[in-house]
């Protein structure tokens, strides 16, 4: 391409290029299940492909696009693949992918009301949908879309600290279980708490925060003259899908004037189904809840969300009033989301949530989540009936942990760890499925997170058979 100071393409060039991009995305959506979901490459291999100085001269746009399609987009894991069972899959959906494309195409600034009234309005509307789903007060409550669960947790903790401690948080203590996601401890350290201001409460045999131990820890800290600030409860741990006893935790928070934050980044989507919403009972009592629409609300990355009982808590925490923003302040009902969180310039995340829910209807989402929960239960039943497999943590909010442990072989714990590690390694490296291990009570176990609505029970059966074939090898 010739040097092009305006960074433009002609109308025709834009169309041809854009159609090709759409064709590429559609091809991916349509054929991803036939691809290899797992890709690893070393730094040296990647450097070999990509290392170069920033080119002074441009190239043909189609050559660059083809190169990226062939070399970059092939060297990625496919988190939306039906046999991608590990971590937390990102099933995504096409409507939302296109919505993101629109939001980027129009380069919508989603920071303030005056900058983009409709963008702010859609964020208010969709946050209200979520408040209602989670039985939070819709008028008084509020929230904000973030890049993901990590930023939502950080935003929650800054808000809790502002509300409960003001400026002096030297004596504050935060409680969480040993199953709590690492993003919480990362946020706590990022915002300047010391390590000794965190209590990691052990979990019971079902991976729930031990309530007795939690109470002991809070009582001791009070006796020591410290300030119990916040309990971070889990609503769907990443490891096992376990939900802490939210109703009991809310009682202790109320009694001790502590903030109740629920990390539902993994499990939040379960609220859409009848079973899931039962499992999440008590979540409506929280002061703040992290959810992660880019997980179980089937949105593409990046989209997290924080919900709070009272929207004023966010503005009281994050409002700064610099002179250069004075012309865009607006009135109180016209929310400036830059006053509700860390970011000033923000992409238009609400659009994908809005368009996908409008297009498919909430009922489709509800059915998808119910399907996922049932798929995990069916998988559990399958495993229980087999002589090869042992359930380690039963199907809980679409997560199940199990291991290879044939009844007739009497393998030692050490042998079991090794064999299950080998299964995971071989399956994942075969490229047919992504199935990695986790550690539960010191055992190496295989973990399936089944939140992809396009994963079938046959996919699961095929994967289990593949696992067994590697043992016999
Ligand atoms: C995934 C996850 C997070 C972190 O969310 P990101 O979107 O990856 O930043 C936090 N908590 C839990 C329970 C999670 O599963």
CSV table of C-alpha atoms and ligand atoms in Angstrom, one decimal:
chain,number,residue,atom,x,y,z
A,1,UNK,CA,0.0,0.0,0.0
A,2,UNK,CA,1.2,3.5,-0.8
A,3,UNK,CA,2.0,5.9,2.1
A,4,UNK,CA,-1.4,7.1,3.3
A,5,UNK,CA,-1.3,10.0,5.8
A,6,UNK,CA,-5.1,9.9,6.3
A,7,UNK,CA,-5.1,6.2,7.1
A,8,UNK,CA,-8.0,5.6,4.8
A,9,UNK,CA,-9.3,3.1,2.3
A,10,UNK,CA,-11.8,3.9,-0.5
A,11,UNK,CA,-15.4,3.0,0.0
A,12,UNK,CA,-15.0,0.0,-2.3
A,13,UNK,CA,-11.8,-1.1,-0.7
A,14,UNK,CA,-13.4,-0.9,2.8
A,15,UNK,CA,-16.3,-3.1,1.6
A,16,UNK,CA,-14.2,-5.8,0.0
A,17,UNK,CA,-11.9,-5.9,3.0
A,18,UNK,CA,-14.8,-5.9,5.5
A,19,UNK,CA,-16.7,-8.6,3.7
A,20,UNK,CA,-13.6,-10.7,3.8
A,21,UNK,CA,-13.3,-10.2,7.5
A,22,UNK,CA,-16.9,-11.2,8.0
A,23,UNK,CA,-16.4,-14.2,5.8
A,24,UNK,CA,-13.4,-15.2,7.9
A,25,UNK,CA,-15.4,-14.9,11.1
A,26,UNK,CA,-18.4,-16.8,9.7
A,27,UNK,CA,-16.1,-19.6,8.4
A,28,UNK,CA,-14.7,-19.9,11.9
A,29,UNK,CA,-18.1,-20.0,13.6
A,30,UNK,CA,-19.2,-22.6,11.2
A,31,UNK,CA,-16.2,-24.9,11.3
A,32,UNK,CA,-14.6,-24.3,14.6
A,33,UNK,CA,-15.8,-27.7,16.0
A,34,UNK,CA,-13.7,-29.4,13.3
A,35,UNK,CA,-10.6,-27.6,14.3
A,36,UNK,CA,-8.0,-28.3,16.9
A,37,UNK,CA,-9.0,-26.5,20.1
A,38,UNK,CA,-5.5,-26.5,21.5
A,39,UNK,CA,-2.4,-24.9,20.2
A,40,UNK,CA,1.0,-24.5,21.8
A,41,UNK,CA,4.0,-22.9,20.4
A,42,UNK,CA,7.3,-21.9,21.9
A,43,UNK,CA,8.5,-18.3,21.9
A,44,UNK,CA,11.2,-19.3,19.4
A,45,UNK,CA,8.6,-20.7,16.9
A,46,UNK,CA,6.5,-17.6,17.3
A,47,UNK,CA,9.5,-15.3,16.8
A,48,UNK,CA,10.4,-17.2,13.8
A,49,UNK,CA,7.0,-16.3,12.3
A,50,UNK,CA,6.5,-12.8,13.5
A,51,UNK,CA,9.7,-11.1,14.6
A,52,UNK,CA,10.4,-8.0,12.5
A,53,UNK,CA,11.0,-4.2,12.9
A,54,UNK,CA,7.9,-2.1,12.6
A,55,UNK,CA,7.7,-1.6,8.8
A,56,UNK,CA,8.1,1.9,7.4
A,57,UNK,CA,6.3,0.9,4.2
A,58,UNK,CA,2.9,-0.5,4.2
A,59,UNK,CA,1.7,-3.7,2.5
A,60,UNK,CA,-1.3,-4.8,0.5
A,61,UNK,CA,-4.2,-4.9,3.0
A,62,UNK,CA,-5.3,-8.4,1.8
A,63,UNK,CA,-1.8,-9.8,2.2
A,64,UNK,CA,-1.7,-8.6,5.8
A,65,UNK,CA,-5.2,-10.0,6.4
A,66,UNK,CA,-4.4,-13.3,4.8
A,67,UNK,CA,-1.2,-13.6,6.8
A,68,UNK,CA,-3.1,-12.9,10.1
A,69,UNK,CA,-5.8,-15.4,9.2
A,70,UNK,CA,-3.4,-18.1,8.4
A,71,UNK,CA,-0.7,-17.5,10.9
A,72,UNK,CA,-2.1,-15.7,13.9
A,73,UNK,CA,-5.7,-16.9,14.2
A,74,UNK,CA,-4.5,-20.5,13.8
A,75,UNK,CA,-2.1,-20.3,16.7
A,76,UNK,CA,-4.7,-19.8,19.4
A,77,UNK,CA,-6.7,-21.9,21.7
A,78,UNK,CA,-10.4,-22.1,20.7
A,79,UNK,CA,-12.3,-21.4,24.0
A,80,UNK,CA,-15.6,-21.7,22.2
A,81,UNK,CA,-14.8,-25.2,20.8
A,82,UNK,CA,-17.3,-27.8,22.1
A,83,UNK,CA,-14.5,-30.0,23.4
A,84,UNK,CA,-12.7,-27.1,25.2
A,85,UNK,CA,-13.6,-28.2,28.8
A,86,UNK,CA,-10.9,-26.5,30.8
A,87,UNK,CA,-10.4,-23.3,32.7
A,88,UNK,CA,-13.7,-21.4,32.0
A,89,UNK,CA,-14.6,-21.8,28.3
A,90,UNK,CA,-15.8,-18.8,26.4
A,91,UNK,CA,-18.7,-20.1,24.3
A,92,UNK,CA,-19.5,-16.6,22.9
A,93,UNK,CA,-22.1,-16.0,20.2
A,94,UNK,CA,-22.2,-14.5,16.7
A,95,UNK,CA,-24.6,-11.7,17.4
A,96,UNK,CA,-22.4,-10.3,20.2
A,97,UNK,CA,-19.3,-10.7,18.0
A,98,UNK,CA,-21.0,-8.6,15.4
A,99,UNK,CA,-22.2,-6.1,18.0
A,100,UNK,CA,-18.6,-5.7,19.2
A,101,UNK,CA,-17.7,-5.0,15.6
A,102,UNK,CA,-20.3,-2.3,15.3
A,103,UNK,CA,-19.2,-0.7,18.6
A,104,UNK,CA,-15.6,-0.6,17.4
A,105,UNK,CA,-16.6,0.4,13.9
A,106,UNK,CA,-18.4,3.5,15.3
A,107,UNK,CA,-15.7,3.9,17.9
A,108,UNK,CA,-18.3,4.6,20.6
A,109,UNK,CA,-17.0,6.4,23.7
A,110,UNK,CA,-19.0,4.9,26.5
A,111,UNK,CA,-17.7,7.0,29.3
A,112,UNK,CA,-20.2,9.8,29.8
A,113,UNK,CA,-23.8,10.6,29.2
A,114,UNK,CA,-23.1,13.7,27.0
A,115,UNK,CA,-20.5,11.8,25.0
A,116,UNK,CA,-23.0,9.0,24.0
A,117,UNK,CA,-26.4,9.2,25.6
A,118,UNK,CA,-27.6,6.0,24.0
A,119,UNK,CA,-24.6,4.1,25.0
A,120,UNK,CA,-25.0,5.2,28.6
A,121,UNK,CA,-28.7,4.4,28.4
A,122,UNK,CA,-28.1,0.9,27.1
A,123,UNK,CA,-25.7,0.3,29.9
A,124,UNK,CA,-28.3,1.5,32.5
A,125,UNK,CA,-31.0,-0.7,30.9
A,126,UNK,CA,-28.9,-3.9,30.6
A,127,UNK,CA,-27.5,-3.4,34.2
A,128,UNK,CA,-31.1,-3.1,35.3
A,129,UNK,CA,-31.9,-6.4,33.6
A,130,UNK,CA,-29.1,-8.0,35.5
A,131,UNK,CA,-30.1,-6.3,38.8
A,132,UNK,CA,-33.6,-7.7,38.4
A,133,UNK,CA,-32.3,-11.2,37.6
A,134,UNK,CA,-30.2,-11.1,40.7
A,135,UNK,CA,-33.1,-9.7,42.8
A,136,UNK,CA,-31.2,-6.5,43.6
A,137,UNK,CA,-33.1,-3.3,44.1
A,138,UNK,CA,-33.5,-2.0,40.6
A,139,UNK,CA,-34.1,1.7,41.4
A,140,UNK,CA,-31.5,2.1,44.1
A,141,UNK,CA,-29.0,-0.5,42.8
A,142,UNK,CA,-26.5,0.0,40.1
A,143,UNK,CA,-23.4,-1.4,38.4
A,144,UNK,CA,-20.9,-1.1,35.7
A,145,UNK,CA,-19.5,-3.2,32.9
A,146,UNK,CA,-15.8,-3.9,33.2
A,147,UNK,CA,-13.1,-5.7,31.2
A,148,UNK,CA,-13.7,-8.9,33.2
A,149,UNK,CA,-14.2,-10.4,36.6
A,150,UNK,CA,-10.8,-9.3,37.8
A,151,UNK,CA,-11.6,-5.6,37.3
A,152,UNK,CA,-15.1,-6.1,38.7
A,153,UNK,CA,-13.6,-7.7,41.9
A,154,UNK,CA,-11.1,-4.8,42.2
A,155,UNK,CA,-13.9,-2.2,41.7
A,156,UNK,CA,-15.9,-3.9,44.4
A,157,UNK,CA,-13.1,-4.0,46.9
A,158,UNK,CA,-12.2,-0.3,46.3
A,159,UNK,CA,-15.9,0.5,46.9
A,160,UNK,CA,-16.2,-1.6,50.0
A,161,UNK,CA,-13.1,0.0,51.4
A,162,UNK,CA,-14.3,3.6,50.7
A,163,UNK,CA,-17.7,2.8,52.3
A,164,UNK,CA,-16.4,1.0,55.4
A,165,UNK,CA,-13.0,2.6,56.1
A,166,UNK,CA,-12.9,6.0,54.5
A,167,UNK,CA,-9.2,6.9,54.1
A,168,UNK,CA,-7.7,4.8,56.9
A,169,UNK,CA,-7.8,1.1,56.1
A,170,UNK,CA,-4.7,0.2,58.2
A,171,UNK,CA,-6.7,-2.1,60.5
A,172,UNK,CA,-9.1,-3.5,57.9
A,173,UNK,CA,-9.2,-7.3,57.3
A,174,UNK,CA,-10.7,-9.2,54.4
A,175,UNK,CA,-11.9,-12.8,54.5
A,176,UNK,CA,-12.1,-15.4,51.7
A,177,UNK,CA,-11.9,-19.1,51.4
A,178,UNK,CA,-9.0,-21.2,50.1
A,179,UNK,CA,-11.0,-21.7,46.9
A,180,UNK,CA,-11.5,-18.1,46.2
A,181,UNK,CA,-10.2,-17.0,42.7
A,182,UNK,CA,-6.7,-15.5,42.6
A,183,UNK,CA,-8.0,-12.3,41.1
A,184,UNK,CA,-9.3,-11.3,44.5
A,185,UNK,CA,-6.0,-11.5,46.3
A,186,UNK,CA,-4.4,-9.8,43.3
A,187,UNK,CA,-6.9,-6.9,43.6
A,188,UNK,CA,-6.3,-6.7,47.3
A,189,UNK,CA,-2.6,-6.4,46.9
A,190,UNK,CA,-3.0,-4.0,43.9
A,191,UNK,CA,-5.0,-1.6,45.9
A,192,UNK,CA,-2.5,-1.5,48.7
A,193,UNK,CA,-3.6,-3.8,51.4
A,194,UNK,CA,-0.8,-5.7,53.3
A,195,UNK,CA,-0.6,-9.5,53.2
A,196,UNK,CA,-1.5,-9.7,56.9
A,197,UNK,CA,-4.8,-8.0,56.2
A,198,UNK,CA,-6.2,-11.1,54.5
A,199,UNK,CA,-7.5,-14.2,56.1
A,200,UNK,CA,-7.7,-17.4,54.0
A,201,UNK,CA,-10.4,-19.5,55.6
A,202,UNK,CA,-10.2,-23.3,55.0
A,203,UNK,CA,-13.0,-25.1,53.2
A,204,UNK,CA,-14.9,-28.2,54.2
A,205,UNK,CA,-15.0,-31.4,52.3
A,206,UNK,CA,-17.5,-30.0,49.9
A,207,UNK,CA,-15.2,-27.0,49.2
A,208,UNK,CA,-17.4,-24.5,51.0
A,209,UNK,CA,-15.9,-21.9,53.3
A,210,UNK,CA,-16.0,-23.3,56.8
A,211,UNK,CA,-18.5,-21.2,58.6
A,212,UNK,CA,-17.1,-22.0,62.0
A,213,UNK,CA,-13.6,-21.1,61.1
A,214,UNK,CA,-14.8,-17.9,59.5
A,215,UNK,CA,-16.6,-16.9,62.7
A,216,UNK,CA,-13.6,-17.7,64.8
A,217,UNK,CA,-11.3,-15.6,62.5
A,218,UNK,CA,-13.7,-12.6,62.6
A,219,UNK,CA,-14.1,-12.8,66.4
A,220,UNK,CA,-10.3,-13.0,67.0
A,221,UNK,CA,-9.6,-10.0,64.7
A,222,UNK,CA,-12.2,-8.0,66.7
A,223,UNK,CA,-10.6,-9.0,70.0
A,224,UNK,CA,-7.3,-7.8,68.5
A,225,UNK,CA,-8.7,-4.4,67.8
A,226,UNK,CA,-8.8,-4.9,64.0
A,227,UNK,CA,-11.6,-4.0,61.6
A,228,UNK,CA,-13.3,-6.9,59.8
A,229,UNK,CA,-14.1,-5.2,56.6
A,230,UNK,CA,-15.4,-7.6,54.0
A,231,UNK,CA,-16.1,-11.2,53.3
A,232,UNK,CA,-15.6,-12.4,49.7
A,233,UNK,CA,-18.1,-15.3,49.2
A,234,UNK,CA,-17.9,-17.6,46.2
A,235,UNK,CA,-20.9,-18.2,44.0
A,236,UNK,CA,-19.5,-20.9,41.9
A,237,UNK,CA,-15.8,-21.5,42.6
A,238,UNK,CA,-13.7,-21.9,39.5
A,239,UNK,CA,-12.5,-25.3,40.6
A,240,UNK,CA,-15.7,-27.1,41.6
A,241,UNK,CA,-18.6,-24.7,41.0
A,242,UNK,CA,-19.2,-24.6,44.8
A,243,UNK,CA,-21.4,-21.9,46.2
A,244,UNK,CA,-20.6,-20.8,49.8
A,245,UNK,CA,-23.4,-20.5,52.3
A,246,UNK,CA,-24.5,-17.1,51.2
A,247,UNK,CA,-27.4,-16.7,53.6
A,248,UNK,CA,-25.2,-17.5,56.7
A,249,UNK,CA,-22.4,-15.2,55.4
A,250,UNK,CA,-24.9,-12.4,54.9
A,251,UNK,CA,-26.0,-12.8,58.5
A,252,UNK,CA,-22.5,-12.4,59.9
A,253,UNK,CA,-21.9,-9.5,57.6
A,254,UNK,CA,-25.0,-7.8,58.9
A,255,UNK,CA,-24.2,-8.5,62.5
A,256,UNK,CA,-20.6,-7.3,62.3
A,257,UNK,CA,-21.2,-4.4,59.9
A,258,UNK,CA,-19.1,-6.0,57.2
A,259,UNK,CA,-19.3,-5.7,53.4
A,260,UNK,CA,-20.5,-8.8,51.6
A,261,UNK,CA,-19.0,-9.2,48.2
A,262,UNK,CA,-20.0,-12.3,46.1
A,263,UNK,CA,-17.6,-13.4,43.4
A,264,UNK,CA,-20.0,-15.0,40.9
A,265,UNK,CA,-17.7,-14.5,38.0
A,266,UNK,CA,-18.0,-18.1,37.2
A,267,UNK,CA,-21.4,-19.1,38.6
A,268,UNK,CA,-23.4,-15.9,38.0
A,269,UNK,CA,-24.9,-17.1,34.7
A,270,UNK,CA,-26.6,-20.0,36.7
A,271,UNK,CA,-29.2,-17.4,37.9
A,272,UNK,CA,-30.9,-17.8,34.5
A,273,UNK,CA,-32.0,-21.4,35.3
A,274,UNK,CA,-34.3,-22.7,38.0
A,275,UNK,CA,-31.8,-25.1,39.5
A,276,UNK,CA,-29.0,-22.5,39.3
A,277,UNK,CA,-31.0,-19.8,40.9
A,278,UNK,CA,-31.8,-22.1,43.8
A,279,UNK,CA,-28.1,-22.9,44.2
A,280,UNK,CA,-27.4,-19.1,44.3
A,281,UNK,CA,-29.9,-18.4,47.0
A,282,UNK,CA,-28.8,-15.6,49.3
A,283,UNK,CA,-26.9,-13.8,46.5
A,284,UNK,CA,-29.5,-11.1,46.6
A,285,UNK,CA,-28.4,-10.1,50.1
A,286,UNK,CA,-24.9,-9.1,49.0
A,287,UNK,CA,-23.6,-5.6,48.9
A,288,UNK,CA,-21.8,-6.3,45.6
A,289,UNK,CA,-21.7,-9.1,43.1
A,290,UNK,CA,-19.1,-9.8,40.4
A,291,UNK,CA,-20.5,-11.5,37.3
A,292,UNK,CA,-18.6,-12.2,34.1
A,293,UNK,CA,-20.8,-12.1,31.0
A,294,UNK,CA,-17.9,-13.3,28.9
A,295,UNK,CA,-18.2,-16.7,30.6
A,296,UNK,CA,-21.7,-18.0,31.3
A,297,UNK,CA,-23.7,-15.3,29.6
A,298,UNK,CA,-22.1,-16.3,26.4
A,299,UNK,CA,-20.6,-13.0,25.5
A,300,UNK,CA,-17.2,-12.6,23.7
A,301,UNK,CA,-14.3,-11.1,25.6
A,302,UNK,CA,-14.0,-8.7,27.3
A,303,UNK,CA,-17.0,-8.2,29.5
A,304,UNK,CA,-17.3,-8.4,33.2
A,305,UNK,CA,-19.8,-6.7,35.4
A,306,UNK,CA,-20.1,-5.4,39.0
A,307,UNK,CA,-23.5,-5.0,40.6
A,308,UNK,CA,-24.0,-3.0,43.8
A,309,UNK,CA,-27.0,-2.6,46.1
A,310,UNK,CA,-26.7,1.2,46.0
A,311,UNK,CA,-25.4,3.0,42.9
A,312,UNK,CA,-24.4,6.0,45.0
A,313,UNK,CA,-21.6,3.8,46.5
A,314,UNK,CA,-19.9,3.7,43.1
A,315,UNK,CA,-20.2,7.4,42.4
A,316,UNK,CA,-19.1,8.2,46.0
A,317,UNK,CA,-16.0,6.1,45.4
A,318,UNK,CA,-15.0,7.0,41.9
A,319,UNK,CA,-16.2,10.6,41.2
A,320,UNK,CA,-13.4,13.1,40.7
A,321,UNK,CA,-14.5,16.3,39.1
A,322,UNK,CA,-11.7,17.7,36.9
A,323,UNK,CA,-12.3,21.0,35.1
A,324,UNK,CA,-11.9,19.5,31.6
A,325,UNK,CA,-15.0,17.3,32.2
A,326,UNK,CA,-17.2,20.1,33.5
A,327,UNK,CA,-19.2,20.5,30.3
A,328,UNK,CA,-20.3,16.9,30.2
A,329,UNK,CA,-21.5,16.3,33.8
A,330,UNK,CA,-25.3,16.3,33.1
A,331,UNK,CA,-27.9,15.6,35.7
A,332,UNK,CA,-28.0,12.8,38.2
A,333,UNK,CA,-30.2,10.3,36.4
A,334,UNK,CA,-27.9,10.7,33.4
A,335,UNK,CA,-25.1,8.4,34.5
A,336,UNK,CA,-21.5,9.1,33.6
A,337,UNK,CA,-20.0,5.7,33.8
A,338,UNK,CA,-16.5,7.2,34.2
A,339,UNK,CA,-17.9,8.2,37.7
A,340,UNK,CA,-18.7,4.6,38.5
A,341,UNK,CA,-15.4,2.9,38.0
A,342,UNK,CA,-11.7,3.3,37.1
A,343,UNK,CA,-11.9,3.9,33.4
A,344,UNK,CA,-12.7,7.2,31.7
A,345,UNK,CA,-12.5,6.1,28.0
A,346,UNK,CA,-14.5,2.9,27.8
A,347,UNK,CA,-15.6,0.7,24.9
A,348,UNK,CA,-19.4,0.1,24.4
A,349,UNK,CA,-19.7,-3.2,26.2
A,350,UNK,CA,-23.4,-3.0,26.9
A,351,UNK,CA,-24.2,-3.2,23.1
A,352,UNK,CA,-23.4,-6.9,22.7
A,353,UNK,CA,-25.3,-7.8,25.8
A,354,UNK,CA,-28.3,-5.8,24.6
A,355,UNK,CA,-28.3,-7.1,21.1
A,356,UNK,CA,-27.8,-10.7,21.9
A,357,UNK,CA,-30.6,-10.7,24.5
A,358,UNK,CA,-32.9,-8.8,22.2
A,359,UNK,CA,-32.1,-11.2,19.4
A,360,UNK,CA,-32.2,-14.6,21.1
A,361,UNK,CA,-34.5,-13.6,24.0
A,362,UNK,CA,-33.7,-14.3,27.6
A,363,UNK,CA,-35.5,-17.7,27.3
A,364,UNK,CA,-32.8,-19.0,24.9
A,365,UNK,CA,-30.2,-18.0,27.5
A,366,UNK,CA,-32.2,-19.7,30.2
A,367,UNK,CA,-32.5,-22.9,28.2
A,368,UNK,CA,-28.8,-22.8,27.4
A,369,UNK,CA,-27.8,-22.6,31.0
A,370,UNK,CA,-30.3,-25.3,32.1
A,371,UNK,CA,-28.8,-27.5,29.3
A,372,UNK,CA,-25.3,-26.9,30.6
A,373,UNK,CA,-26.2,-27.8,34.2
A,374,UNK,CA,-28.0,-31.0,33.0
A,375,UNK,CA,-25.1,-31.9,30.7
A,376,UNK,CA,-22.8,-31.9,33.7
A,377,UNK,CA,-25.3,-34.0,35.6
A,378,UNK,CA,-25.5,-36.5,32.8
A,379,UNK,CA,-21.8,-36.6,32.6
A,380,UNK,CA,-21.7,-37.4,36.3
A,381,UNK,CA,-24.2,-40.2,35.9
A,382,UNK,CA,-22.1,-41.6,33.0
A,383,UNK,CA,-19.0,-41.6,35.1
A,384,UNK,CA,-20.6,-43.2,38.1
A,385,UNK,CA,-21.8,-46.1,36.0
A,386,UNK,CA,-18.4,-46.8,34.6
A,387,UNK,CA,-15.8,-49.1,36.1
A,388,UNK,CA,-13.0,-46.8,35.1
A,389,UNK,CA,-14.0,-43.5,36.6
A,390,UNK,CA,-14.5,-42.0,40.0
A,391,UNK,CA,-16.3,-38.8,40.7
A,392,UNK,CA,-14.3,-36.5,43.0
A,393,UNK,CA,-16.6,-33.5,43.0
A,394,UNK,CA,-20.1,-34.0,41.7
A,395,UNK,CA,-21.7,-31.9,39.0
A,396,UNK,CA,-22.1,-28.4,40.5
A,397,UNK,CA,-23.2,-25.5,38.3
A,398,UNK,CA,-21.9,-27.3,35.2
A,399,UNK,CA,-18.5,-28.2,36.6
A,400,UNK,CA,-17.5,-31.8,37.4
A,401,UNK,CA,-14.2,-33.2,38.7
A,402,UNK,CA,-13.3,-36.9,38.3
A,403,UNK,CA,-10.4,-39.2,37.9
A,404,UNK,CA,-9.5,-42.5,36.3
A,405,UNK,CA,-9.5,-45.1,39.0
A,406,UNK,CA,-10.6,-48.5,37.7
A,407,UNK,CA,-12.2,-50.7,40.4
A,408,UNK,CA,-10.2,-53.8,39.7
A,409,UNK,CA,-6.7,-52.2,39.7
A,410,UNK,CA,-6.1,-50.9,43.3
A,411,UNK,CA,-3.8,-48.2,42.2
A,412,UNK,CA,-2.0,-46.1,44.9
A,413,UNK,CA,-2.6,-42.4,45.2
A,414,UNK,CA,0.7,-41.7,43.6
A,415,UNK,CA,0.0,-43.9,40.6
A,416,UNK,CA,-3.5,-42.4,40.3
A,417,UNK,CA,-2.0,-38.9,40.2
A,418,UNK,CA,0.5,-39.9,37.6
A,419,UNK,CA,-2.0,-41.7,35.4
A,420,UNK,CA,-4.5,-38.8,35.4
A,421,UNK,CA,-1.8,-36.3,34.7
A,422,UNK,CA,-0.8,-38.5,31.7
A,423,UNK,CA,-4.3,-38.7,30.5
A,424,UNK,CA,-4.7,-34.9,30.6
A,425,UNK,CA,-1.4,-34.4,28.9
A,426,UNK,CA,-2.1,-36.9,26.1
A,427,UNK,CA,-5.6,-35.8,25.4
A,428,UNK,CA,-4.8,-32.1,25.3
A,429,UNK,CA,-1.7,-32.7,23.1
A,430,UNK,CA,-3.7,-34.9,20.8
A,431,UNK,CA,-5.5,-31.6,19.9
A,432,UNK,CA,-8.9,-33.2,20.1
A,433,UNK,CA,-10.0,-31.8,23.4
A,434,UNK,CA,-8.7,-29.5,26.1
A,435,UNK,CA,-8.9,-31.3,29.4
A,436,UNK,CA,-6.5,-30.2,32.0
A,437,UNK,CA,-6.1,-31.2,35.7
A,438,UNK,CA,-6.7,-29.4,38.9
A,439,UNK,CA,-5.8,-30.3,42.5
A,440,UNK,CA,-8.5,-31.1,44.9
A,441,UNK,CA,-7.5,-32.2,48.4
A,442,UNK,CA,-4.1,-33.0,47.1
A,443,UNK,CA,-5.4,-35.3,44.4
A,444,UNK,CA,-4.7,-34.7,40.7
A,445,UNK,CA,-8.1,-34.7,39.0
A,446,UNK,CA,-9.6,-34.0,35.6
A,447,UNK,CA,-12.0,-31.1,35.5
A,448,UNK,CA,-14.7,-30.5,33.0
A,449,UNK,CA,-16.5,-27.1,32.8
A,450,UNK,CA,-19.5,-27.7,30.6
A,451,UNK,CA,-20.8,-24.2,29.9
A,452,UNK,CA,-20.7,-24.4,26.1
A,453,UNK,CA,-24.3,-24.9,24.9
A,454,UNK,CA,-23.0,-26.6,21.7
A,455,UNK,CA,-21.2,-29.3,23.6
A,456,UNK,CA,-23.2,-32.6,23.3
A,457,UNK,CA,-23.2,-35.6,25.5
A,458,UNK,CA,-21.6,-37.5,22.6
A,459,UNK,CA,-18.7,-35.0,22.7
A,460,UNK,CA,-18.3,-35.9,26.4
A,461,UNK,CA,-18.5,-39.7,25.7
A,462,UNK,CA,-15.9,-39.4,22.9
A,463,UNK,CA,-13.6,-37.5,25.1
A,464,UNK,CA,-13.9,-40.0,28.0
A,465,UNK,CA,-13.2,-42.8,25.5
A,466,UNK,CA,-10.2,-41.0,24.2
A,467,UNK,CA,-9.0,-40.7,27.8
A,468,UNK,CA,-9.3,-44.4,28.3
A,469,UNK,CA,-7.5,-45.2,25.1
A,470,UNK,CA,-4.4,-43.3,26.4
A,471,UNK,CA,-4.3,-45.3,29.6
A,472,UNK,CA,-4.2,-48.5,27.6
A,473,UNK,CA,-1.4,-47.2,25.5
B,1,LIG,C1,-12.8,-16.1,35.8
B,1,LIG,C2,-12.9,-15.7,37.3
B,1,LIG,C3,-12.5,-14.5,37.7
B,1,LIG,C4,-11.6,-13.5,36.9
B,1,LIG,O1,-12.4,-13.0,35.8
B,1,LIG,P1,-11.6,-12.5,34.5
B,1,LIG,O2,-12.8,-12.2,33.6
B,1,LIG,O3,-10.8,-13.6,34.0
B,1,LIG,O4,-10.9,-11.3,34.9
B,1,LIG,C5,-12.7,-14.2,39.0
B,1,LIG,N1,-13.4,-15.0,39.8
B,1,LIG,C6,-13.9,-16.2,39.4
B,1,LIG,C7,-14.6,-17.1,40.4
B,1,LIG,C8,-13.6,-16.6,38.1
B,1,LIG,O5,-14.1,-17.8,37.7
